[in-house]
PDB file of C-alpha atoms in Angstrom:
ATOM      1  CA  UNK A1313       8.638   8.403 -19.855  1.00 66.00           C
ATOM      2  CA  UNK A1314       9.213   4.879 -19.680  1.00 82.00           C
ATOM      3  CA  UNK A1315      12.682   5.370 -17.892  1.00 88.00           C
ATOM      4  CA  UNK A1316      10.887   7.669 -15.334  1.00 88.00           C
ATOM      5  CA  UNK A1317       8.399   4.812 -14.950  1.00 92.00           C
ATOM      6  CA  UNK A1318      10.653   2.090 -14.555  1.00 95.00           C
ATOM      7  CA  UNK A1319      12.321   4.038 -11.730  1.00 95.00           C
ATOM      8  CA  UNK A1320       8.586   4.174 -10.076  1.00 95.00           C
ATOM      9  CA  UNK A1321       8.346   0.527 -10.469  1.00 97.00           C
ATOM     10  CA  UNK A1322      11.259   0.025  -8.876  1.00 98.00           C
ATOM     11  CA  UNK A1323      10.458   2.306  -5.869  1.00 98.00           C
ATOM     12  CA  UNK A1324       7.427   0.328  -5.436  1.00 98.00           C
ATOM     13  CA  UNK A1325       9.374  -3.152  -5.559  1.00 98.00           C
ATOM     14  CA  UNK A1326      11.708  -1.698  -3.043  1.00 98.00           C
ATOM     15  CA  UNK A1327       9.240   0.115  -0.636  1.00 98.00           C
ATOM     16  CA  UNK A1328       7.264  -2.798  -0.803  1.00 98.00           C
ATOM     17  CA  UNK A1329       9.988  -5.245   0.216  1.00 98.00           C
ATOM     18  CA  UNK A1330      10.780  -2.981   3.064  1.00 98.00           C
ATOM     19  CA  UNK A1331       7.516  -2.837   4.667  1.00 98.00           C
ATOM     20  CA  UNK A1332       6.876  -6.497   4.412  1.00 98.00           C
ATOM     21  CA  UNK A1333      10.205  -7.729   5.459  1.00 98.00           C
ATOM     22  CA  UNK A1334      10.112  -5.617   8.622  1.00 98.00           C
ATOM     23  CA  UNK A1335       7.071  -6.733  10.477  1.00 98.00           C
ATOM     24  CA  UNK A1336       7.475 -10.702   9.016  1.00 98.00           C
ATOM     25  CA  UNK A1337      11.196 -10.585   9.967  1.00 97.00           C
ATOM     26  CA  UNK A1338      10.025  -9.092  13.491  1.00 97.00           C
ATOM     27  CA  UNK A1339       7.577 -12.364  13.661  1.00 97.00           C
ATOM     28  CA  UNK A1340      10.388 -14.686  12.746  1.00 97.00           C
ATOM     29  CA  UNK A1341      12.964 -13.374  15.212  1.00 96.00           C
ATOM     30  CA  UNK A1342      10.468 -12.899  17.996  1.00 95.00           C
ATOM     31  CA  UNK A1343      10.875 -16.963  18.389  1.00 88.00           C
ATOM     32  CA  UNK A1344      14.639 -16.359  19.543  1.00 90.00           C
ATOM     33  CA  UNK A1345      15.626 -15.629  23.032  1.00 90.00           C
ATOM     34  CA  UNK A1346      15.199 -11.964  23.677  1.00 88.00           C
ATOM     35  CA  UNK A1347      12.723 -11.362  20.728  1.00 92.00           C
ATOM     36  CA  UNK A1348       9.181  -9.376  20.916  1.00 92.00           C
ATOM     37  CA  UNK A1349       6.550 -10.735  19.587  1.00 91.00           C
ATOM     38  CA  UNK A1350       3.820  -8.463  20.977  1.00 97.00           C
ATOM     39  CA  UNK A1351       1.157  -6.724  18.973  1.00 97.00           C
ATOM     40  CA  UNK A1352       2.616  -3.359  20.007  1.00 97.00           C
ATOM     41  CA  UNK A1353       5.717  -4.175  18.489  1.00 97.00           C
ATOM     42  CA  UNK A1354       4.026  -5.603  15.459  1.00 97.00           C
ATOM     43  CA  UNK A1355       1.945  -2.271  15.106  1.00 98.00           C
ATOM     44  CA  UNK A1356       5.103  -0.077  15.526  1.00 98.00           C
ATOM     45  CA  UNK A1357       7.233  -1.875  12.922  1.00 98.00           C
ATOM     46  CA  UNK A1358       4.953  -2.029  10.429  1.00 98.00           C
ATOM     47  CA  UNK A1359       3.852   1.729  10.767  1.00 98.00           C
ATOM     48  CA  UNK A1360       7.650   3.012  11.247  1.00 98.00           C
ATOM     49  CA  UNK A1361       8.584   0.835   8.243  1.00 98.00           C
ATOM     50  CA  UNK A1362       5.761   2.436   6.115  1.00 98.00           C
ATOM     51  CA  UNK A1363       6.616   5.876   7.416  1.00 98.00           C
ATOM     52  CA  UNK A1364      10.169   5.563   6.585  1.00 98.00           C
ATOM     53  CA  UNK A1365       9.495   4.319   3.065  1.00 98.00           C
ATOM     54  CA  UNK A1366       7.200   6.999   2.215  1.00 97.00           C
ATOM     55  CA  UNK A1367       9.650   9.682   3.309  1.00 97.00           C
ATOM     56  CA  UNK A1368      12.617   7.861   1.166  1.00 97.00           C
ATOM     57  CA  UNK A1369      10.620   6.880  -1.778  1.00 96.00           C
ATOM     58  CA  UNK A1370       7.256   8.910  -1.731  1.00 94.00           C
ATOM     59  CA  UNK A1371       8.849  11.715  -4.084  1.00 92.00           C
ATOM     60  CA  UNK A1372       9.710   8.923  -6.867  1.00 94.00           C
ATOM     61  CA  UNK A1373       6.354   6.596  -6.873  1.00 94.00           C
ATOM     62  CA  UNK A1374       4.054   8.306  -4.629  1.00 93.00           C
ATOM     63  CA  UNK A1375       4.386   5.394  -1.992  1.00 95.00           C
ATOM     64  CA  UNK A1376       1.385   3.225  -2.663  1.00 97.00           C
ATOM     65  CA  UNK A1377       3.375   0.024  -1.495  1.00 98.00           C
ATOM     66  CA  UNK A1378      -0.020  -1.553  -1.582  1.00 98.00           C
ATOM     67  CA  UNK A1379      -2.255  -3.072  -4.299  1.00 98.00           C
ATOM     68  CA  UNK A1380      -5.251  -1.654  -2.810  1.00 98.00           C
ATOM     69  CA  UNK A1381      -4.189   1.839  -2.611  1.00 98.00           C
ATOM     70  CA  UNK A1382      -3.080   1.672  -6.160  1.00 98.00           C
ATOM     71  CA  UNK A1383      -6.474   0.444  -7.031  1.00 98.00           C
ATOM     72  CA  UNK A1384      -7.929   3.099  -4.705  1.00 98.00           C
ATOM     73  CA  UNK A1385      -6.330   5.784  -6.393  1.00 96.00           C
ATOM     74  CA  UNK A1386      -7.165   4.621 -10.092  1.00 96.00           C
ATOM     75  CA  UNK A1387     -10.825   4.174  -9.204  1.00 97.00           C
ATOM     76  CA  UNK A1388     -10.637   7.952  -7.737  1.00 95.00           C
ATOM     77  CA  UNK A1389      -9.106   8.898 -10.989  1.00 93.00           C
ATOM     78  CA  UNK A1390      -5.654  10.049  -9.184  1.00 94.00           C
ATOM     79  CA  UNK A1391      -3.630   7.347 -10.587  1.00 94.00           C
ATOM     80  CA  UNK A1392      -3.829   6.265 -14.578  1.00 93.00           C
ATOM     81  CA  UNK A1393      -4.837   2.773 -14.867  1.00 95.00           C
ATOM     82  CA  UNK A1394      -2.709   2.037 -17.778  1.00 93.00           C
ATOM     83  CA  UNK A1395       0.155   2.004 -14.869  1.00 95.00           C
ATOM     84  CA  UNK A1396      -1.677   0.143 -12.394  1.00 97.00           C
ATOM     85  CA  UNK A1397      -0.902  -3.742 -13.498  1.00 97.00           C
ATOM     86  CA  UNK A1398       2.906  -2.711 -13.628  1.00 97.00           C
ATOM     87  CA  UNK A1399       2.681  -1.189  -9.898  1.00 98.00           C
ATOM     88  CA  UNK A1400       0.924  -4.350  -8.623  1.00 98.00           C
ATOM     89  CA  UNK A1401       3.342  -6.342 -10.086  1.00 98.00           C
ATOM     90  CA  UNK A1402       6.212  -4.426  -8.587  1.00 98.00           C
ATOM     91  CA  UNK A1403       4.546  -4.734  -5.144  1.00 98.00           C
ATOM     92  CA  UNK A1404       3.476  -8.359  -5.041  1.00 98.00           C
ATOM     93  CA  UNK A1405       7.282  -9.009  -6.204  1.00 98.00           C
ATOM     94  CA  UNK A1406       8.439  -6.918  -3.586  1.00 98.00           C
ATOM     95  CA  UNK A1407       6.480  -8.728  -0.862  1.00 98.00           C
ATOM     96  CA  UNK A1408       7.783 -12.066  -2.390  1.00 98.00           C
ATOM     97  CA  UNK A1409      11.090 -11.285  -2.289  1.00 98.00           C
ATOM     98  CA  UNK A1410      10.842  -9.988   1.346  1.00 98.00           C
ATOM     99  CA  UNK A1411       9.173 -13.206   2.736  1.00 98.00           C
ATOM    100  CA  UNK A1412      11.306 -15.281   0.923  1.00 98.00           C
ATOM    101  CA  UNK A1413      14.486 -13.736   2.377  1.00 97.00           C
ATOM    102  CA  UNK A1414      12.707 -14.002   5.670  1.00 97.00           C
ATOM    103  CA  UNK A1415      12.057 -18.014   4.862  1.00 97.00           C
ATOM    104  CA  UNK A1416      15.509 -18.187   3.962  1.00 97.00           C
ATOM    105  CA  UNK A1417      17.270 -16.432   7.169  1.00 96.00           C
ATOM    106  CA  UNK A1418      14.816 -17.617   9.840  1.00 95.00           C
ATOM    107  CA  UNK A1419      12.588 -20.325   8.539  1.00 93.00           C
ATOM    108  CA  UNK A1420       8.995 -19.885   6.760  1.00 89.00           C
ATOM    109  CA  UNK A1421       6.027 -19.731   8.425  1.00 92.00           C
ATOM    110  CA  UNK A1422       6.639 -16.254  10.139  1.00 95.00           C
ATOM    111  CA  UNK A1423       4.557 -13.124   9.781  1.00 96.00           C
ATOM    112  CA  UNK A1424       1.321 -15.092   8.121  1.00 97.00           C
ATOM    113  CA  UNK A1425      -2.161 -13.577   8.570  1.00 98.00           C
ATOM    114  CA  UNK A1426      -4.796 -15.902   9.311  1.00 97.00           C
ATOM    115  CA  UNK A1427      -8.134 -14.861  11.193  1.00 97.00           C
ATOM    116  CA  UNK A1428      -8.235 -15.770  14.772  1.00 96.00           C
ATOM    117  CA  UNK A1429     -11.814 -17.415  14.266  1.00 95.00           C
ATOM    118  CA  UNK A1430     -11.964 -18.542  10.566  1.00 93.00           C
ATOM    119  CA  UNK A1431     -15.663 -19.018  11.499  1.00 93.00           C
ATOM    120  CA  UNK A1432     -16.436 -15.381  11.842  1.00 96.00           C
ATOM    121  CA  UNK A1433     -16.759 -14.130   8.410  1.00 96.00           C
ATOM    122  CA  UNK A1434     -18.874 -10.983   9.245  1.00 98.00           C
ATOM    123  CA  UNK A1435     -15.928  -9.630  11.844  1.00 98.00           C
ATOM    124  CA  UNK A1436     -13.032 -10.728   9.817  1.00 98.00           C
ATOM    125  CA  UNK A1437     -14.144  -9.712   6.408  1.00 98.00           C
ATOM    126  CA  UNK A1438     -15.656  -6.507   8.107  1.00 98.00           C
ATOM    127  CA  UNK A1439     -12.598  -5.698  10.295  1.00 98.00           C
ATOM    128  CA  UNK A1440     -10.236  -5.870   7.266  1.00 98.00           C
ATOM    129  CA  UNK A1441     -12.858  -3.425   4.964  1.00 98.00           C
ATOM    130  CA  UNK A1442     -12.923  -1.006   7.825  1.00 98.00           C
ATOM    131  CA  UNK A1443      -9.418  -0.829   8.697  1.00 98.00           C
ATOM    132  CA  UNK A1444      -8.298  -0.859   5.052  1.00 98.00           C
ATOM    133  CA  UNK A1445     -11.029   2.063   4.614  1.00 98.00           C
ATOM    134  CA  UNK A1446      -9.395   3.948   7.629  1.00 98.00           C
ATOM    135  CA  UNK A1447      -5.907   3.635   5.923  1.00 98.00           C
ATOM    136  CA  UNK A1448      -7.163   4.656   2.434  1.00 98.00           C
ATOM    137  CA  UNK A1449      -9.035   7.637   3.679  1.00 98.00           C
ATOM    138  CA  UNK A1450      -5.773   9.130   5.230  1.00 98.00           C
ATOM    139  CA  UNK A1451      -3.903   8.240   2.420  1.00 97.00           C
ATOM    140  CA  UNK A1452      -5.873  10.016  -0.141  1.00 96.00           C
ATOM    141  CA  UNK A1453      -6.601  12.850   2.181  1.00 95.00           C
ATOM    142  CA  UNK A1454      -2.946  13.592   2.842  1.00 95.00           C
ATOM    143  CA  UNK A1455      -1.336  12.745  -0.768  1.00 93.00           C
ATOM    144  CA  UNK A1456      -3.881  14.319  -3.039  1.00 91.00           C
ATOM    145  CA  UNK A1457      -3.964  17.942  -1.922  1.00 91.00           C
ATOM    146  CA  UNK A1458      -1.519  20.208  -2.674  1.00 89.00           C
ATOM    147  CA  UNK A1459      -1.933  22.178   0.636  1.00 90.00           C
ATOM    148  CA  UNK A1460      -0.633  19.517   2.705  1.00 90.00           C
ATOM    149  CA  UNK A1461       3.071  20.012   3.643  1.00 91.00           C
ATOM    150  CA  UNK A1462       5.457  17.456   2.665  1.00 88.00           C
ATOM    151  CA  UNK A1463       6.189  16.170   6.061  1.00 91.00           C
ATOM    152  CA  UNK A1464       2.559  15.102   6.986  1.00 95.00           C
ATOM    153  CA  UNK A1465       1.723  12.242   4.804  1.00 95.00           C
ATOM    154  CA  UNK A1466       4.496   9.758   6.315  1.00 97.00           C
ATOM    155  CA  UNK A1467       3.429  10.784   9.758  1.00 97.00           C
ATOM    156  CA  UNK A1468      -0.332  10.325   9.093  1.00 97.00           C
ATOM    157  CA  UNK A1469      -0.292   7.206   7.121  1.00 98.00           C
ATOM    158  CA  UNK A1470       2.383   5.701   9.162  1.00 98.00           C
ATOM    159  CA  UNK A1471       0.469   6.152  12.616  1.00 98.00           C
ATOM    160  CA  UNK A1472      -2.953   5.109  10.701  1.00 98.00           C
ATOM    161  CA  UNK A1473      -0.979   1.764   9.939  1.00 98.00           C
ATOM    162  CA  UNK A1474      -0.197   1.383  13.792  1.00 98.00           C
ATOM    163  CA  UNK A1475      -3.988   2.073  14.580  1.00 98.00           C
ATOM    164  CA  UNK A1476      -5.003  -0.548  12.211  1.00 98.00           C
ATOM    165  CA  UNK A1477      -2.722  -3.084  13.155  1.00 98.00           C
ATOM    166  CA  UNK A1478      -3.565  -2.681  16.814  1.00 98.00           C
ATOM    167  CA  UNK A1479      -7.278  -2.955  16.025  1.00 98.00           C
ATOM    168  CA  UNK A1480      -7.048  -5.757  13.520  1.00 98.00           C
ATOM    169  CA  UNK A1481      -4.149  -7.805  14.922  1.00 98.00           C
ATOM    170  CA  UNK A1482      -6.086  -9.908  17.390  1.00 98.00           C
ATOM    171  CA  UNK A1483      -8.917 -10.596  14.825  1.00 98.00           C
ATOM    172  CA  UNK A1484      -7.119 -10.879  11.259  1.00 98.00           C
ATOM    173  CA  UNK A1485      -3.922  -9.785  11.917  1.00 98.00           C
ATOM    174  CA  UNK A1486      -4.392  -6.444  10.536  1.00 98.00           C
ATOM    175  CA  UNK A1487      -3.318  -6.700   7.239  1.00 98.00           C
ATOM    176  CA  UNK A1488      -4.867  -3.837   5.118  1.00 98.00           C
ATOM    177  CA  UNK A1489      -2.673  -4.946   2.008  1.00 98.00           C
ATOM    178  CA  UNK A1490      -2.782  -7.702  -0.336  1.00 98.00           C
ATOM    179  CA  UNK A1491       0.721  -7.804  -0.863  1.00 98.00           C
ATOM    180  CA  UNK A1492       2.008  -8.195   2.481  1.00 98.00           C
ATOM    181  CA  UNK A1493      -0.511 -11.240   3.253  1.00 98.00           C
ATOM    182  CA  UNK A1494       0.643 -12.999  -0.068  1.00 98.00           C
ATOM    183  CA  UNK A1495       4.305 -12.961   0.309  1.00 98.00           C
ATOM    184  CA  UNK A1496       4.408 -15.010   3.848  1.00 98.00           C
ATOM    185  CA  UNK A1497       1.242 -17.144   2.716  1.00 98.00           C
ATOM    186  CA  UNK A1498       2.936 -18.465  -0.320  1.00 97.00           C
ATOM    187  CA  UNK A1499       6.125 -19.751   1.428  1.00 96.00           C
ATOM    188  CA  UNK A1500       3.850 -21.013   4.609  1.00 96.00           C
ATOM    189  CA  UNK A1501       1.049 -22.540   2.481  1.00 95.00           C
ATOM    190  CA  UNK A1502      -1.831 -24.338   4.250  1.00 96.00           C
ATOM    191  CA  UNK A1503      -4.240 -22.094   5.992  1.00 96.00           C
ATOM    192  CA  UNK A1504      -2.434 -18.844   5.004  1.00 97.00           C
ATOM    193  CA  UNK A1505      -3.011 -19.546   1.677  1.00 97.00           C
ATOM    194  CA  UNK A1506      -6.504 -21.114   1.712  1.00 97.00           C
ATOM    195  CA  UNK A1507      -7.708 -17.846   3.769  1.00 97.00           C
ATOM    196  CA  UNK A1508      -6.004 -15.566   1.395  1.00 98.00           C
ATOM    197  CA  UNK A1509      -8.822 -14.431  -0.466  1.00 98.00           C
ATOM    198  CA  UNK A1510      -9.969 -12.513   2.537  1.00 98.00           C
ATOM    199  CA  UNK A1511      -6.924 -10.423   2.408  1.00 98.00           C
ATOM    200  CA  UNK A1512      -7.029  -9.957  -1.320  1.00 98.00           C
ATOM    201  CA  UNK A1513     -10.796  -8.857  -1.568  1.00 98.00           C
ATOM    202  CA  UNK A1514     -11.590  -7.077   1.888  1.00 98.00           C
ATOM    203  CA  UNK A1515      -8.718  -4.410   1.490  1.00 98.00           C
ATOM    204  CA  UNK A1516      -9.720  -3.616  -1.990  1.00 98.00           C
ATOM    205  CA  UNK A1517     -13.217  -3.112  -1.060  1.00 98.00           C
ATOM    206  CA  UNK A1518     -12.133  -0.558   1.614  1.00 98.00           C
ATOM    207  CA  UNK A1519      -9.795   1.336  -0.142  1.00 98.00           C
ATOM    208  CA  UNK A1520     -12.246   1.561  -3.134  1.00 98.00           C
ATOM    209  CA  UNK A1521     -14.976   2.621  -0.671  1.00 98.00           C
ATOM    210  CA  UNK A1522     -12.579   5.078   0.995  1.00 98.00           C
ATOM    211  CA  UNK A1523     -11.439   6.692  -2.080  1.00 98.00           C
ATOM    212  CA  UNK A1524     -15.033   7.107  -3.509  1.00 98.00           C
ATOM    213  CA  UNK A1525     -15.937   8.658  -0.309  1.00 98.00           C
ATOM    214  CA  UNK A1526     -13.189  10.998  -0.109  1.00 96.00           C
ATOM    215  CA  UNK A1527     -13.625  12.274  -3.820  1.00 95.00           C
ATOM    216  CA  UNK A1528     -17.398  12.772  -2.913  1.00 96.00           C
ATOM    217  CA  UNK A1529     -16.655  14.946   0.262  1.00 95.00           C
ATOM    218  CA  UNK A1530     -13.636  16.667  -1.489  1.00 94.00           C
ATOM    219  CA  UNK A1531     -14.609  20.479  -1.635  1.00 91.00           C
ATOM    220  CA  UNK A1532     -11.873  22.093  -2.958  1.00 85.00           C
ATOM    221  CA  UNK A1533     -11.327  20.180  -6.477  1.00 85.00           C
ATOM    222  CA  UNK A1534      -8.783  22.574  -7.754  1.00 81.00           C
ATOM    223  CA  UNK A1535      -6.382  22.016  -4.934  1.00 85.00           C
ATOM    224  CA  UNK A1536      -6.713  18.234  -5.949  1.00 79.00           C
ATOM    225  CA  UNK A1537      -3.586  16.377  -7.620  1.00 83.00           C
ATOM    226  CA  UNK A1538      -2.390  12.952  -8.606  1.00 80.00           C
ATOM    227  CA  UNK A1539      -0.445  10.344  -6.893  1.00 82.00           C
ATOM    228  CA  UNK A1540       2.465  10.822  -8.112  1.00 81.00           C
ATOM    229  CA  UNK A1541       1.483  14.425  -8.225  1.00 70.00           C
ATOM    230  CA  UNK A1542       2.884  14.980 -11.743  1.00 68.00           C
ATOM    231  CA  UNK A1543       2.001  11.723 -13.599  1.00 71.00           C
ATOM    232  CA  UNK A1544      -1.545  12.826 -14.801  1.00 67.00           C
ATOM    233  CA  UNK A1545       0.061  15.998 -16.326  1.00 67.00           C
ATOM    234  CA  UNK A1546       2.813  13.840 -17.735  1.00 59.00           C
ATOM    235  CA  UNK A1547       0.254  11.618 -19.478  1.00 57.00           C
ATOM    236  CA  UNK A1548      -1.327  14.929 -20.889  1.00 55.00           C
ATOM    237  CA  UNK A1549       2.222  15.703 -22.340  1.00 51.00           C
ATOM    238  CA  UNK A1550       2.388  12.199 -24.066  1.00 47.00           C
ATOM    239  CA  UNK A1551      -1.177  12.542 -25.212  1.00 47.00           C
ATOM    240  CA  UNK A1552      -0.355  16.346 -26.530  1.00 47.00           C
ATOM    241  CA  UNK A1553       3.338  16.500 -26.937  1.00 50.00           C
ATOM    242  CA  UNK A1554       5.165  19.545 -26.319  1.00 53.00           C
ATOM    243  CA  UNK A1555       8.735  20.586 -27.978  1.00 53.00           C
ATOM    244  CA  UNK A1556      11.621  19.509 -25.216  1.00 52.00           C
ATOM    245  CA  UNK A1557       8.975  18.343 -22.731  1.00 43.00           C
ATOM    246  CA  UNK A1558      10.582  16.939 -19.643  1.00 43.00           C
ATOM    247  CA  UNK A1559       8.842  13.162 -19.519  1.00 41.00           C
ATOM    248  CA  UNK A1560       9.899  12.715 -23.273  1.00 36.00           C
TER     249      UNK A1560
END
């Protein structure tokens, strides 16, 4: 079991690294001649990076890549709390390494999230809560229903990230992910760090509300599964070990 979990932690690290590196590197290279710093490009790069990592690493770790998503799954009972701290650690480390590589290659200060108008608390906080709610609602819907085709989650989630960045970009940067915002803020400092509380608290609230809302609306509970799908069953094997159990 420990070996399998270590592989899941590694997948969370790599996946988060990629989904943070892609938009932050785009922001950095947009300063160069021929670079593209448009909102549409940022949204597409963010969404496509998420989409590709879900296809690549989803079968290993369920592709959380976001501390707020892990929290939402745990609150909804779809992910064991005992593994959440290490998922969070892997995600934040992946984001820090990604932002560090961008800073090393192109200089620090790229890809930071700072509200366009720091004084508009309700608008800023509400925007991050709502776009995070939308993202988590889609994630838990497509990731925890056995009837959903394996081809669907990456597309649905990736396009939802595009929508979230397009909506939230002009207001807060469209984070939806505490790790995504933390990595660049750590290297940039200043207002990026002082405003980080927004990108930590609001996405977590949005994700928890979405997860609880979906569980309230879920009708066919017998079709529900965990994220990763087999992890809850694996824990049951640990609590009630069977001879030659695959997870032992």
